[in-house]
Amino acid sequence: MHHTPVNVAAIPVIYKILSMSSDDQLAPLVDTLTQTPHSILKICRAYERHTPNHSRYTDQIGDEIYRLGQKALNITDGSRPSYQHMIDALCKQLGLPAQEGDLADNETALLNIFTSQRLSSITADKQQAAVNKARQAAAEGASSFFGAAEWPPLAASLLQIAFLRLKHNEVTRANKESTEASSTPAPVSNSDALVISNNSGTPVLTLAQISVLDSDVGWRKVSKDDTGISRLNPLLQAVPGVATAVEVGASNYMNVIVPAGTKLVESVNHGGLIGTLRKIGTNEFAGAAKLDIGNLSALATSGAALNIASAVLAQKHLADISEKLSDIKEAIEDVAVFQKNERRSVLTGSIRYFEQIAGSVLSGELADEVVHVIEMHETKLLEVQEHLGIDIRNQTDALKILKDEEWVGQGKYIKALDEKHATLDKLYREMLLCLRARACGWQLLSAFPGREQRKEGRLKDIRASVLALLPQGEAAIALDQLLREKIKTVTSPAERSKILRNENALLNRISTQSAIVFDGLETSGRDISTYDAPLSMDLKIEDGIIVATRMR
């Protein structure tokens, strides 16, 4: 008998999420469905046989949720409503605005408006309890004299599905980031690669000729007195295709890959180094490399491979900090975020100086006078941070004393709430940019030898300042609770939802930008021997010499 393969992508969302969930995660759904007379799960044979092992009959649980959806949405043709359609309909049933086509945003809005505080600020072990209360509140809100009786259990079920999707997506993102960080990016090339390996066959360096179409984007020149990446020059002639390009005087491009520093340290301790030619992206042997004593002098000792890897890592740090400085500079240009005042001048002055010195500092030019100027900018940025902290506290106090009864009609009260929140939003944006600038200054300072206590103290201070802003921090939780208290008197569900959506956007921005700061603090100053991800860099070659580099 022929069985048609199941198209996993075509599996309806709810069945897919249920199949990924544990018995404990499914239990709230089973409780809802077995306690309502509008579901027949309680007399389902699969339930009777397997409860409390709910993961053994997830299809039956999904069937019941979709059946409630059919009834609540008055679908009479027997078709299964989509999960997104049910979420949009639930928003409408509750009087909330649904963002068309934005399922994740609508799910977040539903969870947000019924939980006592923002879900991400609640510890993981207490989130389900908070969602259970939200599900009950949603069920009560969805109940209507004129609406279908299936709405309350459907509302409670959909909020649990939204919560499970949120949790599973977090795990998926974490796994994806981990995989991307630990995988070696293979260059696109039709040529064979030169692979330098130790005696046990473990690669310590891979070089391959590549084609680069956008050759003017992101390249950084290599100075003539460079002692880092230029160590590769003697090896270039052994890479297939390079010698021909040199003979005709053409520019060509290569890609170099070094493994994770932690693996590199281990591999270079296993004896001498040999060169082979291999197919790109595979371990397929393509021939022996023509390496003479002159070629291998670049890697004559185990330390030389680490030095080259360190040079690649330095280029990565330079590319990272340059990108961050450019991002901050673009954000400052937004007049709605930064007014043209002294704060803006301090920030722009710091960023411009950091941009000027980043290349020379990260390439090893470590003049004492540069440290003095970095410290001067740190002092000014600290002053800006202190003033912003005072302004944030003042605006929060002003929000606390705002009262509904002071206004004739809720329209003015809602407008006042929006204005207070918009002011706080602007101040938090400025604070984040200030902290990002301080983090860039610390990254540059960390390139200088010594001053360890100063570096450690500043690192702790920047970390603490960022942590204080996070959604899980006291300030964010206090703001969240204050806003929820202030909107209790707002009668319009749509207006309450809008205020919480704006707050959610602010806290998401804080989370995103804080992660950028933490990433920079985590990776800067690290020795290649402790670096746990592979590095890939493109090289521009002229006359057999590396003249420019670009990180992948």
Coordinates of C-alpha atoms in Angstrom, one line a residue:
M1 CA 0.0 0.0 0.0
H2 CA 1.4 3.4 -1.0
H3 CA 1.5 6.1 1.6
T4 CA 1.8 9.8 0.6
P5 CA 4.5 11.6 2.5
V6 CA 3.2 14.1 5.1
N7 CA 4.0 17.7 4.3
V8 CA 5.1 19.0 7.7
A9 CA 4.8 22.6 6.6
A10 CA 1.1 22.0 5.8
I11 CA 0.3 20.8 9.3
P12 CA -2.1 23.3 10.9
V13 CA -0.4 25.5 13.5
I14 CA -2.3 24.2 16.6
Y15 CA -1.5 20.5 15.9
K16 CA 2.2 21.4 15.3
I17 CA 2.5 23.4 18.6
L18 CA 0.6 20.7 20.5
S19 CA 2.9 18.0 19.2
M20 CA 5.9 19.9 20.5
S21 CA 4.5 20.4 24.0
S22 CA 5.0 18.5 27.2
D23 CA 2.3 17.0 29.4
D24 CA 2.6 19.9 31.8
Q25 CA 2.2 22.4 29.0
L26 CA -0.8 20.6 27.7
A27 CA -2.6 20.2 31.0
P28 CA -4.2 23.7 31.1
L29 CA -5.7 23.0 27.7
V30 CA -7.1 19.6 28.8
D31 CA -8.5 21.2 32.0
T32 CA -10.3 23.8 30.0
L33 CA -11.7 21.4 27.5
T34 CA -12.8 18.8 30.0
Q35 CA -14.5 21.4 32.2
T36 CA -16.7 22.9 29.5
P37 CA -19.9 21.3 28.3
H38 CA -19.1 22.6 24.8
S39 CA -16.2 20.1 24.3
I40 CA -16.5 16.3 24.1
L41 CA -12.8 15.6 25.0
K42 CA -13.9 14.2 28.3
I43 CA -15.7 11.3 26.7
C44 CA -13.0 10.8 24.0
R45 CA -11.5 7.3 24.2
A46 CA -8.0 8.6 23.7
Y47 CA -8.4 10.9 26.8
E48 CA -9.7 8.1 28.9
R49 CA -6.8 5.8 27.9
H50 CA -3.9 8.2 28.2
T51 CA -4.6 11.0 30.6
P52 CA -2.5 12.5 32.3
N53 CA 0.0 11.6 29.5
H54 CA -1.6 14.3 27.3
S55 CA 1.2 14.3 24.7
R56 CA -0.1 10.9 23.5
Y57 CA -3.3 12.3 22.2
T58 CA -2.5 15.8 21.0
D59 CA -4.5 15.5 17.7
Q60 CA -7.7 15.0 19.7
I61 CA -6.9 18.1 21.8
G62 CA -6.4 20.0 18.6
D63 CA -9.6 18.7 17.1
E64 CA -11.6 20.0 20.0
I65 CA -10.0 23.5 19.8
Y66 CA -10.7 23.7 16.1
R67 CA -14.2 22.5 16.7
L68 CA -14.8 25.3 19.2
G69 CA -13.4 27.7 16.6
Q70 CA -15.9 26.5 14.0
K71 CA -18.8 27.0 16.4
A72 CA -17.6 30.4 17.8
L73 CA -16.9 31.8 14.3
N74 CA -20.2 30.2 12.9
I75 CA -18.4 28.2 10.2
T76 CA -21.0 25.9 8.8
D77 CA -19.2 24.4 5.8
G78 CA -17.1 22.0 7.9
S79 CA -13.8 23.8 7.1
R80 CA -11.2 24.2 9.7
P81 CA -10.5 27.9 10.7
S82 CA -6.9 29.0 10.6
Y83 CA -5.2 29.8 13.9
Q84 CA -4.6 33.3 12.7
H85 CA -8.2 33.8 11.8
M86 CA -9.3 32.6 15.3
I87 CA -6.8 35.0 17.0
D88 CA -8.0 37.9 14.9
A89 CA -11.6 37.0 15.7
L90 CA -10.8 36.8 19.4
C91 CA -9.3 40.3 19.3
K92 CA -12.5 41.6 17.7
Q93 CA -14.7 39.7 20.2
L94 CA -12.8 41.4 23.0
G95 CA -12.9 44.8 21.4
L96 CA -9.2 44.9 20.7
P97 CA -7.6 46.2 17.5
A98 CA -6.0 43.4 15.5
Q99 CA -2.8 44.1 13.4
E100 CA -3.6 42.6 10.1
G101 CA -1.2 39.9 9.1
D102 CA 0.9 40.2 12.3
L103 CA 0.1 37.1 14.3
A104 CA 2.9 37.4 16.8
D105 CA 2.0 41.0 17.6
N106 CA -1.7 40.1 18.1
E107 CA -0.7 37.1 20.4
T108 CA 1.5 39.4 22.5
A109 CA -1.3 42.0 22.8
L110 CA -3.7 39.4 24.0
L111 CA -1.3 38.0 26.6
N112 CA -0.2 41.4 27.6
I113 CA -3.6 42.9 28.3
F114 CA -4.8 40.1 30.5
T115 CA -1.6 39.4 32.5
S116 CA -1.0 41.4 35.7
Q117 CA 2.5 42.4 34.3
R118 CA 4.4 42.0 31.1
L119 CA 5.0 38.3 30.6
S120 CA 8.8 38.6 29.9
S121 CA 9.3 40.3 33.3
I122 CA 7.9 37.3 35.1
T123 CA 10.3 34.5 36.0
A124 CA 9.9 31.4 33.8
D125 CA 8.7 29.2 36.7
K126 CA 5.8 31.6 37.4
Q127 CA 4.7 32.4 33.8
Q128 CA 2.2 29.6 33.5
A129 CA 0.4 30.6 36.6
A130 CA 0.2 34.2 35.3
V131 CA -1.1 32.9 31.9
N132 CA -3.7 30.8 33.7
K133 CA -5.1 33.9 35.3
A134 CA -5.0 35.7 32.0
R135 CA -6.9 32.8 30.3
Q136 CA -9.6 33.1 32.9
A137 CA -9.9 36.8 32.4
A138 CA -10.0 36.4 28.6
A139 CA -12.7 33.8 28.9
E140 CA -14.8 36.2 31.0
G141 CA -14.1 39.1 28.6
A142 CA -15.1 36.9 25.5
S143 CA -18.4 35.9 27.1
S144 CA -21.3 37.7 25.5
F145 CA -25.1 37.5 25.8
F146 CA -25.3 37.6 22.0
G147 CA -22.1 35.7 21.3
A148 CA -21.6 32.0 20.8
A149 CA -21.3 30.0 24.1
E150 CA -18.0 28.4 22.8
W151 CA -16.2 31.7 23.0
P152 CA -15.0 31.5 26.7
P153 CA -13.4 28.1 26.4
L154 CA -12.0 29.0 23.0
A155 CA -10.5 32.2 24.3
A156 CA -8.8 30.3 27.2
S157 CA -7.5 27.7 24.8
L158 CA -6.1 30.2 22.3
L159 CA -4.2 32.2 25.0
Q160 CA -2.5 28.9 26.1
I161 CA -1.6 28.2 22.4
A162 CA -0.2 31.7 22.1
F163 CA 1.9 31.2 25.2
L164 CA 3.2 27.8 24.0
R165 CA 4.1 29.4 20.6
L166 CA 6.0 32.1 22.4
K167 CA 8.0 29.5 24.5
H168 CA 8.7 27.3 21.5
N169 CA 9.8 30.2 19.4
E170 CA 12.3 31.3 22.1
V171 CA 13.8 27.8 22.1
T172 CA 14.0 27.8 18.3
R173 CA 15.7 31.2 18.2
A174 CA 18.2 30.1 20.8
N175 CA 19.0 26.9 19.0
K176 CA 19.4 28.8 15.7
E177 CA 21.8 31.4 17.2
S178 CA 23.8 28.6 18.8
T179 CA 24.0 26.7 15.5
E180 CA 25.0 29.8 13.5
A181 CA 27.7 30.7 16.1
S182 CA 29.3 27.2 16.0
S183 CA 29.1 26.5 12.2
T184 CA 31.9 27.5 9.8
P185 CA 30.6 29.6 6.9
A186 CA 31.7 28.1 3.6
P187 CA 32.6 30.6 0.8
V188 CA 31.1 30.4 -2.6
S189 CA 33.8 29.2 -5.0
N190 CA 34.4 27.0 -8.0
S191 CA 38.1 26.6 -7.0
D192 CA 39.7 24.1 -4.7
A193 CA 40.6 25.3 -1.2
L194 CA 44.1 25.2 0.4
V195 CA 43.7 23.5 3.8
I196 CA 46.5 23.7 6.3
S197 CA 46.1 20.9 8.8
N198 CA 48.0 19.4 11.6
N199 CA 49.4 15.9 11.6
S200 CA 46.1 14.4 12.8
G201 CA 44.2 16.1 9.8
T202 CA 42.5 18.8 11.8
P203 CA 42.3 22.1 9.8
V204 CA 43.9 25.2 11.3
L205 CA 43.4 27.4 8.2
T206 CA 41.4 27.3 5.0
L207 CA 42.1 29.6 2.0
A208 CA 40.1 29.7 -1.3
Q209 CA 39.8 31.9 -4.3
I210 CA 36.3 33.4 -4.6
S211 CA 34.3 35.7 -6.8
V212 CA 33.1 39.0 -5.3
L213 CA 30.4 41.0 -7.1
D214 CA 29.9 43.8 -4.6
S215 CA 33.7 44.4 -4.3
D216 CA 33.4 48.0 -3.0
V217 CA 31.2 47.2 0.0
G218 CA 32.6 46.9 3.5
W219 CA 36.3 46.6 2.6
R220 CA 39.1 47.9 4.9
K221 CA 42.6 48.6 3.7
V222 CA 45.6 46.8 5.0
S223 CA 48.5 49.0 5.8
K224 CA 51.9 48.3 4.4
D225 CA 53.4 47.9 7.8
D226 CA 50.7 45.4 8.9
T227 CA 52.1 42.4 10.9
G228 CA 48.9 40.6 11.4
I229 CA 46.9 39.3 8.4
S230 CA 49.9 40.0 6.1
R231 CA 51.4 36.8 7.6
L232 CA 49.2 35.0 5.0
N233 CA 51.0 36.5 2.0
P234 CA 53.6 33.7 1.7
L235 CA 50.8 31.2 1.5
L236 CA 48.7 32.9 -1.2
Q237 CA 50.7 31.5 -4.2
A238 CA 49.7 27.9 -3.1
V239 CA 46.0 28.6 -3.5
P240 CA 44.6 27.4 -6.8
G241 CA 44.1 30.2 -9.3
V242 CA 46.1 32.9 -7.5
A243 CA 49.4 32.5 -9.3
T244 CA 47.6 33.0 -12.7
A245 CA 45.9 36.1 -11.5
V246 CA 49.3 37.5 -10.3
E247 CA 50.9 36.8 -13.6
V248 CA 48.3 38.9 -15.5
G249 CA 48.3 41.6 -12.9
A250 CA 44.6 41.2 -12.0
S251 CA 43.0 41.8 -8.7
N252 CA 41.4 38.7 -7.1
Y253 CA 39.6 37.8 -4.0
M254 CA 40.0 35.0 -1.5
N255 CA 38.3 33.8 1.7
V256 CA 40.1 32.7 4.8
I257 CA 38.4 30.6 7.5
V258 CA 39.9 29.9 10.9
P259 CA 38.3 27.5 13.3
A260 CA 37.1 28.4 16.8
G261 CA 40.0 29.5 18.8
T262 CA 39.4 26.9 21.5
K263 CA 39.7 24.2 18.8
L264 CA 42.6 25.9 17.2
V265 CA 44.7 25.9 20.4
E266 CA 44.0 22.2 20.7
S267 CA 44.8 21.3 17.1
V268 CA 48.1 23.2 16.8
N269 CA 49.5 21.2 19.6
H270 CA 49.3 18.0 17.6
G271 CA 52.6 18.3 15.7
G272 CA 53.6 19.8 12.4
L273 CA 51.5 21.4 9.7
I274 CA 50.7 20.0 6.2
G275 CA 48.8 21.5 3.2
T276 CA 46.2 19.8 1.0
L277 CA 43.8 20.8 -1.6
R278 CA 40.1 20.0 -1.0
K279 CA 36.7 20.7 -2.6
I280 CA 34.9 23.7 -1.1
G281 CA 32.4 22.9 1.6
T282 CA 33.5 19.2 1.8
N283 CA 36.4 17.1 3.0
E284 CA 36.9 15.6 -0.5
F285 CA 40.6 15.4 -1.3
A286 CA 41.6 17.2 -4.5
G287 CA 45.4 17.0 -4.5
A288 CA 48.5 17.9 -2.6
A289 CA 49.4 21.5 -2.1
K290 CA 52.7 22.8 -3.5
L291 CA 54.2 24.2 -0.3
D292 CA 57.9 24.9 0.1
I293 CA 59.8 26.1 3.1
G294 CA 59.2 29.7 2.2
N295 CA 55.4 29.1 2.1
L296 CA 55.3 27.3 5.4
S297 CA 57.5 29.9 7.1
A298 CA 54.3 31.8 7.8
L299 CA 53.1 28.9 9.9
A300 CA 56.4 27.5 11.0
T301 CA 55.3 27.3 14.7
S302 CA 52.1 26.5 16.3
G303 CA 51.9 30.0 17.6
A304 CA 51.9 31.5 14.1
A305 CA 48.5 29.9 13.3
L306 CA 47.2 31.5 16.4
N307 CA 48.7 34.9 15.5
I308 CA 46.9 34.8 12.1
A309 CA 43.7 33.8 13.8
S310 CA 44.2 36.7 16.3
A311 CA 44.6 39.1 13.3
V312 CA 41.3 37.8 11.8
L313 CA 39.6 38.3 15.2
A314 CA 41.0 41.9 15.5
Q315 CA 39.4 42.6 12.1
K316 CA 36.1 41.2 13.3
H317 CA 36.2 43.5 16.4
L318 CA 36.9 46.4 14.1
A319 CA 34.0 45.6 11.8
D320 CA 31.7 45.1 14.8
I321 CA 32.6 48.3 16.5
S322 CA 32.4 50.3 13.3
E323 CA 29.0 48.9 12.6
K324 CA 27.8 49.8 16.1
L325 CA 29.2 53.3 15.9
S326 CA 27.5 53.8 12.5
D327 CA 24.2 52.6 14.0
I328 CA 24.4 55.0 16.9
K329 CA 25.3 57.9 14.6
E330 CA 22.3 57.2 12.4
A331 CA 20.0 57.1 15.5
I332 CA 21.3 60.4 16.8
E333 CA 20.4 62.0 13.4
D334 CA 16.8 61.3 14.3
V335 CA 15.8 64.7 15.7
A336 CA 12.7 63.1 17.3
V337 CA 15.1 61.1 19.5
F338 CA 17.8 63.6 20.2
Q339 CA 17.2 67.3 20.3
K340 CA 20.1 69.5 19.2
N341 CA 21.5 70.2 22.7
E342 CA 24.5 69.6 24.8
R343 CA 23.7 65.9 25.2
R344 CA 23.7 65.4 21.5
S345 CA 27.0 67.2 21.2
V346 CA 28.6 65.0 23.8
L347 CA 27.4 61.8 22.1
T348 CA 28.3 62.8 18.5
G349 CA 31.7 64.0 19.7
S350 CA 32.4 60.7 21.4
I351 CA 31.2 58.6 18.4
R352 CA 33.2 60.6 15.9
Y353 CA 36.4 60.3 18.0
F354 CA 35.8 56.5 18.5
E355 CA 35.4 56.1 14.8
Q356 CA 38.7 58.0 14.1
I357 CA 40.8 55.8 16.4
A358 CA 39.1 52.4 16.1
G359 CA 41.2 51.2 13.2
S360 CA 44.5 52.3 14.6
V361 CA 43.8 51.1 18.1
L362 CA 42.6 47.6 17.0
S363 CA 45.6 47.3 14.7
G364 CA 48.0 47.8 17.7
E365 CA 48.7 51.5 17.8
L366 CA 48.2 52.0 21.5
A367 CA 49.3 55.6 22.3
D368 CA 48.8 56.9 25.9
E369 CA 47.3 60.1 24.7
V370 CA 44.5 58.2 23.1
V371 CA 43.6 56.6 26.4
H372 CA 43.4 60.1 28.0
V373 CA 40.9 61.2 25.3
I374 CA 38.8 58.0 25.7
E375 CA 38.7 58.7 29.4
M376 CA 37.6 62.3 28.8
H377 CA 34.7 61.1 26.7
E378 CA 33.8 58.5 29.3
T379 CA 33.5 61.3 31.9
K380 CA 31.2 63.3 29.7
L381 CA 29.0 60.3 28.8
L382 CA 28.6 59.5 32.5
E383 CA 27.4 63.0 33.1
V384 CA 24.8 62.6 30.3
Q385 CA 23.7 59.2 31.7
E386 CA 23.2 60.8 35.2
H387 CA 21.1 63.7 33.8
L388 CA 19.0 61.2 31.8
G389 CA 18.4 59.1 34.9
I390 CA 17.2 62.2 36.7
D391 CA 14.8 63.1 33.8
I392 CA 13.4 59.5 33.7
R393 CA 12.7 59.6 37.4
N394 CA 11.0 63.0 37.1
Q395 CA 8.8 61.9 34.2
T396 CA 7.9 58.7 36.1
D397 CA 6.9 60.8 39.1
A398 CA 4.8 63.1 36.8
L399 CA 3.0 60.0 35.5
K400 CA 2.3 58.8 39.0
I401 CA 0.4 61.9 39.9
L402 CA -1.6 62.0 36.7
K403 CA -5.3 61.3 37.6
D404 CA -8.3 60.5 35.5
E405 CA -10.6 62.8 37.3
E406 CA -8.6 65.9 36.4
W407 CA -9.9 65.7 32.9
V408 CA -13.3 66.3 31.4
G409 CA -13.8 63.2 29.2
Q410 CA -11.3 60.4 28.9
G411 CA -9.9 61.6 25.6
K412 CA -7.7 64.2 27.3
Y413 CA -6.6 61.7 30.0
I414 CA -5.6 59.2 27.3
K415 CA -3.8 61.9 25.4
A416 CA -1.9 62.9 28.5
L417 CA -0.9 59.2 29.2
D418 CA 0.3 58.9 25.6
E419 CA 2.4 62.1 25.9
K420 CA 4.0 61.0 29.2
H421 CA 4.8 57.6 27.7
A422 CA 6.2 59.2 24.5
T423 CA 8.5 61.4 26.7
L424 CA 9.7 58.4 28.6
D425 CA 10.2 56.5 25.4
K426 CA 12.5 59.3 24.1
L427 CA 14.5 59.4 27.3
Y428 CA 15.0 55.7 27.3
R429 CA 16.2 55.8 23.7
E430 CA 18.7 58.5 24.6
M431 CA 19.9 56.5 27.6
L432 CA 20.4 53.3 25.5
L433 CA 22.4 55.3 22.9
C434 CA 24.5 56.8 25.7
L435 CA 25.2 53.3 27.2
R436 CA 26.0 51.9 23.7
A437 CA 28.6 54.7 23.3
R438 CA 30.1 54.0 26.7
A439 CA 30.3 50.3 25.7
C440 CA 32.1 51.2 22.5
G441 CA 34.6 53.3 24.5
W442 CA 35.2 50.4 26.8
Q443 CA 35.8 48.1 23.9
L444 CA 38.5 50.4 22.6
L445 CA 40.0 50.8 26.1
S446 CA 40.1 47.0 26.5
A447 CA 42.6 46.9 23.6
F448 CA 45.2 48.7 25.8
P449 CA 47.5 46.6 28.1
G450 CA 47.2 47.0 31.9
R451 CA 44.6 49.2 33.7
E452 CA 42.8 45.9 34.6
Q453 CA 41.0 47.3 37.7
R454 CA 39.8 50.3 35.7
K455 CA 38.5 48.1 32.9
E456 CA 36.8 45.7 35.3
G457 CA 35.1 48.5 37.3
R458 CA 33.8 50.1 34.1
L459 CA 32.6 46.9 32.7
K460 CA 30.6 46.2 35.9
D461 CA 29.2 49.7 35.8
I462 CA 28.0 49.5 32.2
R463 CA 26.6 46.0 32.8
A464 CA 24.7 47.2 35.9
S465 CA 23.3 50.3 34.1
V466 CA 22.0 48.1 31.2
L467 CA 20.6 45.5 33.5
A468 CA 18.7 48.2 35.4
L469 CA 16.8 49.0 32.1
L470 CA 15.9 45.4 31.1
P471 CA 12.2 44.3 31.2
Q472 CA 13.1 42.0 34.1
G473 CA 14.6 44.9 36.0
E474 CA 13.0 46.9 38.8
A475 CA 12.6 50.1 36.8
A476 CA 10.8 48.4 33.9
I477 CA 8.6 46.3 36.2
A478 CA 7.7 49.5 38.1
L479 CA 6.8 51.4 34.9
D480 CA 4.8 48.4 33.6
Q481 CA 2.8 48.2 36.9
L482 CA 2.3 52.0 36.9
L483 CA 0.9 52.1 33.4
R484 CA -1.4 49.2 34.1
E485 CA -2.6 51.0 37.2
K486 CA -3.2 54.2 35.2
I487 CA -5.2 52.4 32.4
K488 CA -7.6 50.6 34.8
T489 CA -10.0 53.6 34.5
V490 CA -9.8 53.6 30.7
T491 CA -13.0 52.1 29.5
S492 CA -12.0 51.4 25.9
P493 CA -10.2 48.0 25.5
A494 CA -8.7 49.3 22.3
E495 CA -7.1 52.3 24.0
R496 CA -5.8 50.1 26.9
S497 CA -4.3 47.7 24.3
K498 CA -2.7 50.6 22.3
I499 CA -1.0 51.9 25.4
L500 CA 0.3 48.4 26.3
R501 CA 1.4 47.9 22.7
N502 CA 3.5 51.1 22.8
E503 CA 5.0 50.0 26.1
N504 CA 5.8 46.6 24.6
A505 CA 7.5 48.2 21.7
L506 CA 9.7 50.3 24.1
L507 CA 10.7 47.3 26.2
N508 CA 11.4 45.2 23.1
R509 CA 13.7 47.9 21.9
I510 CA 15.5 48.0 25.3
S511 CA 15.9 44.2 25.1
T512 CA 17.3 44.3 21.6
Q513 CA 19.7 47.1 22.1
S514 CA 20.8 45.8 25.5
A515 CA 21.7 42.5 23.8
I516 CA 23.9 44.4 21.4
V517 CA 25.7 46.1 24.3
F518 CA 26.2 42.8 26.1
D519 CA 27.5 41.1 23.0
G520 CA 30.1 43.7 22.6
L521 CA 31.1 43.6 26.2
E522 CA 31.3 39.8 26.0
T523 CA 33.5 39.5 22.9
S524 CA 35.8 42.5 23.2
G525 CA 39.2 41.9 24.7
R526 CA 38.9 38.1 24.4
D527 CA 41.9 36.3 23.4
I528 CA 41.6 34.1 20.3
S529 CA 42.4 31.0 22.4
T530 CA 39.0 31.5 24.3
Y531 CA 37.0 32.4 21.2
D532 CA 34.4 29.6 20.6
A533 CA 33.1 30.4 17.1
P534 CA 34.8 30.1 13.6
L535 CA 35.8 33.2 11.8
S536 CA 35.5 33.9 8.0
M537 CA 37.0 36.9 6.2
D538 CA 37.3 37.9 2.6
L539 CA 40.7 39.1 1.3
K540 CA 41.4 41.4 -1.7
I541 CA 44.7 40.5 -3.4
E542 CA 46.8 42.7 -5.7
D543 CA 50.2 41.6 -7.0
G544 CA 50.1 38.6 -4.7
I545 CA 49.7 40.8 -1.6
I546 CA 46.6 41.3 0.7
V547 CA 45.5 45.0 0.3
A548 CA 42.1 44.9 2.0
T549 CA 39.9 42.7 4.2
R550 CA 36.1 42.3 4.8
M551 CA 34.5 40.2 7.5
R552 CA 31.7 37.8 6.4

